[in-house]
Amino acid sequence: AAKASGLRTSRWWKRRRPAISYDSDNIREKRLVFYKDDIDRINEVLQEFLTLSDSKCIMLIDREGYMVTKTGHTEDFDLQAISALVAGSYAATREMARLLGEEEFSVLFHQGKRDSIQLTLVGDRTILATVFDERTTIGMVRLYAKEASQKLDKLFEDISQREDDGSEHIGADFAKSAKDQLDAVFSD
């Protein structure tokens, strides 16, 4: 019976892998590239949210666990660890939602003795992590997080729709020159 159970687990894993793999590929295809001007515009939205909600700090994290940008008091945090844990928390919650028949839970809240954190999904690419304490309420954070999320979603839509003028790419002349130089170095 144990062997049969092991086979079932193995078969389940094989059935599930393509969906996970597809999802990862899908996320990579939808990844946005942010330029300095984009980050400045994002930071304006985050700073406004920080001020209105009276939160301690706000972090924008992509779903793969990388920090996009942050504002507020973050010196006390290991930002790399928090980013990875936020993404992991969302991935686990997403699976829980699926098991419950939901597409996704868009807001998560964790309450601590001193600090609390709210995680808000922004579009399908990023997570807005808001750390706050007793200076504000969860209601204020949720109200302004929703507003910030909508502004960021619109901003991301604008970024994804922009025309690529090629100014940020390496030119063909540079690529040819680099290839010629590499050929010269390694042909000896």
XYZ file of C-alpha atoms in Angstrom:
188
model
C 0.000 0.000 0.000
C 2.863 2.394 0.791
C 4.419 1.711 -2.598
C 1.129 2.403 -4.366
C 0.787 5.630 -2.417
C 4.296 6.632 -3.493
C 3.365 6.016 -7.120
C 0.272 8.138 -6.763
C 2.335 11.015 -5.370
C 4.768 10.625 -8.227
C 1.974 10.653 -10.803
C 0.372 13.668 -9.132
C 3.674 15.531 -9.291
C 4.105 14.720 -12.977
C 0.586 15.931 -13.729
C 1.110 19.176 -11.825
C 4.547 20.135 -13.168
C 3.504 21.476 -16.560
C 1.029 23.899 -14.956
C 3.697 25.244 -12.602
C 6.216 25.447 -15.417
C 3.716 27.207 -17.666
C 2.909 29.678 -14.889
C 6.603 30.512 -14.421
C 7.030 30.985 -18.164
C 3.898 33.127 -18.234
C 5.222 35.362 -15.443
C 8.578 35.746 -17.207
C 6.841 36.749 -20.440
C 4.831 39.376 -18.577
C 7.820 40.781 -16.709
C 8.120 44.533 -17.014
C 11.364 46.372 -17.402
C 11.492 49.495 -15.266
C 13.660 52.446 -16.245
C 14.706 55.208 -13.854
C 11.745 57.403 -14.861
C 9.397 54.483 -14.174
C 10.854 53.963 -10.697
C 10.529 57.687 -9.986
C 6.832 57.557 -10.937
C 6.312 54.409 -8.848
C 8.073 56.033 -5.876
C 5.728 59.039 -6.121
C 2.737 56.703 -5.718
C 4.407 54.837 -2.835
C 5.388 58.053 -1.051
C 1.838 59.395 -1.309
C 0.499 56.099 0.064
C 3.048 56.157 2.907
C 2.044 59.682 3.897
C -1.714 59.175 3.656
C -1.750 55.829 5.470
C 0.850 56.802 8.106
C 2.588 53.459 7.542
C 6.210 52.702 8.495
C 7.338 51.507 5.094
C 6.087 50.278 1.767
C 7.873 47.839 -0.513
C 6.992 46.877 -4.058
C 8.114 43.317 -4.706
C 7.772 41.260 -7.863
C 6.114 37.848 -7.638
C 9.466 36.126 -7.976
C 10.698 37.740 -4.749
C 12.804 40.644 -5.981
C 12.523 44.145 -4.560
C 11.407 46.656 -7.186
C 11.513 49.733 -4.936
C 10.741 50.858 -1.406
C 9.972 53.928 0.669
C 9.810 54.721 4.361
C 11.798 53.342 7.278
C 13.337 50.059 6.043
C 16.740 50.097 7.755
C 15.648 47.573 10.402
C 14.609 44.947 7.838
C 16.495 42.367 5.806
C 14.846 43.461 2.581
C 16.118 40.543 0.523
C 14.691 38.022 3.001
C 11.394 39.893 3.336
C 11.042 40.086 -0.444
C 11.571 36.351 -0.839
C 9.213 35.528 2.040
C 6.490 37.846 0.716
C 6.648 36.140 -2.679
C 6.623 32.698 -1.013
C 3.680 33.675 1.161
C 1.749 34.789 -1.881
C 2.577 31.610 -3.760
C 1.360 29.473 -0.841
C -1.796 31.554 -0.461
C -2.450 31.340 -4.177
C -2.386 27.554 -3.969
C -4.687 27.652 -0.918
C -7.116 29.845 -2.867
C -7.035 27.392 -5.755
C -7.834 24.508 -3.401
C -10.788 26.489 -2.052
C -12.069 27.187 -5.560
C -10.932 30.814 -5.670
C -8.800 32.227 -8.454
C -6.617 34.148 -6.015
C -6.721 36.070 -2.746
C -5.664 39.619 -3.578
C -4.989 40.878 -0.028
C -3.192 39.209 2.888
C -2.832 40.593 6.398
C -0.507 39.495 9.203
C -0.834 41.112 12.629
C 1.981 41.220 15.160
C 2.330 42.693 18.635
C 4.168 45.795 17.390
C 4.029 45.733 13.626
C 1.645 44.361 11.053
C 2.007 43.791 7.336
C -0.527 43.872 4.559
C 0.263 42.331 1.196
C -1.726 43.587 -1.780
C -1.469 42.076 -5.234
C -0.918 44.752 -7.879
C -1.955 43.496 -11.298
C -0.453 40.100 -11.940
C 3.191 41.093 -11.524
C 3.891 42.722 -8.172
C 2.989 42.725 -4.498
C 2.654 45.862 -2.412
C 3.949 45.092 1.105
C 2.895 47.654 3.706
C 4.415 47.557 7.204
C 2.547 49.602 9.806
C 2.097 49.924 13.560
C -0.413 51.346 16.043
C -0.126 54.859 14.539
C -2.668 53.826 11.907
C -5.446 51.286 11.406
C -5.906 48.376 9.053
C -8.876 50.248 7.569
C -6.719 53.235 6.618
C -4.038 50.973 5.176
C -6.579 49.005 3.127
C -8.273 52.158 1.840
C -5.065 53.781 0.642
C -3.505 50.492 -0.496
C -6.450 49.968 -2.827
C -6.002 53.452 -4.243
C -2.217 53.001 -4.638
C -2.724 49.580 -6.211
C -5.070 51.051 -8.819
C -2.603 53.842 -9.629
C 0.276 51.366 -9.912
C -1.777 49.012 -12.069
C -2.511 51.882 -14.459
C 1.152 52.876 -14.447
C 2.222 49.293 -15.216
C -0.287 49.156 -18.055
C 1.201 52.348 -19.498
C 4.709 50.907 -19.164
C 3.759 47.651 -20.867
C 2.114 49.537 -23.759
C 4.905 51.990 -24.467
C 6.624 51.866 -27.793
C 10.209 50.682 -27.711
C 12.221 53.318 -29.518
C 15.403 51.267 -29.249
C 17.230 53.930 -27.290
C 17.831 51.621 -24.353
C 19.301 48.788 -26.419
C 22.838 48.143 -27.510
C 23.229 49.004 -31.157
C 24.072 46.488 -33.885
C 27.431 48.229 -34.455
C 28.415 47.588 -30.858
C 27.368 43.928 -31.099
C 29.435 43.439 -34.273
C 32.423 45.220 -32.736
C 32.200 43.099 -29.578
C 31.948 39.909 -31.650
C 35.008 40.922 -33.707
C 36.977 41.669 -30.542
C 36.022 38.327 -28.954
C 36.964 36.505 -32.162
C 40.338 38.266 -32.133
C 40.999 37.388 -28.484
C 40.020 33.717 -28.761
C 41.410 32.991 -32.214
C 45.029 32.938 -30.965
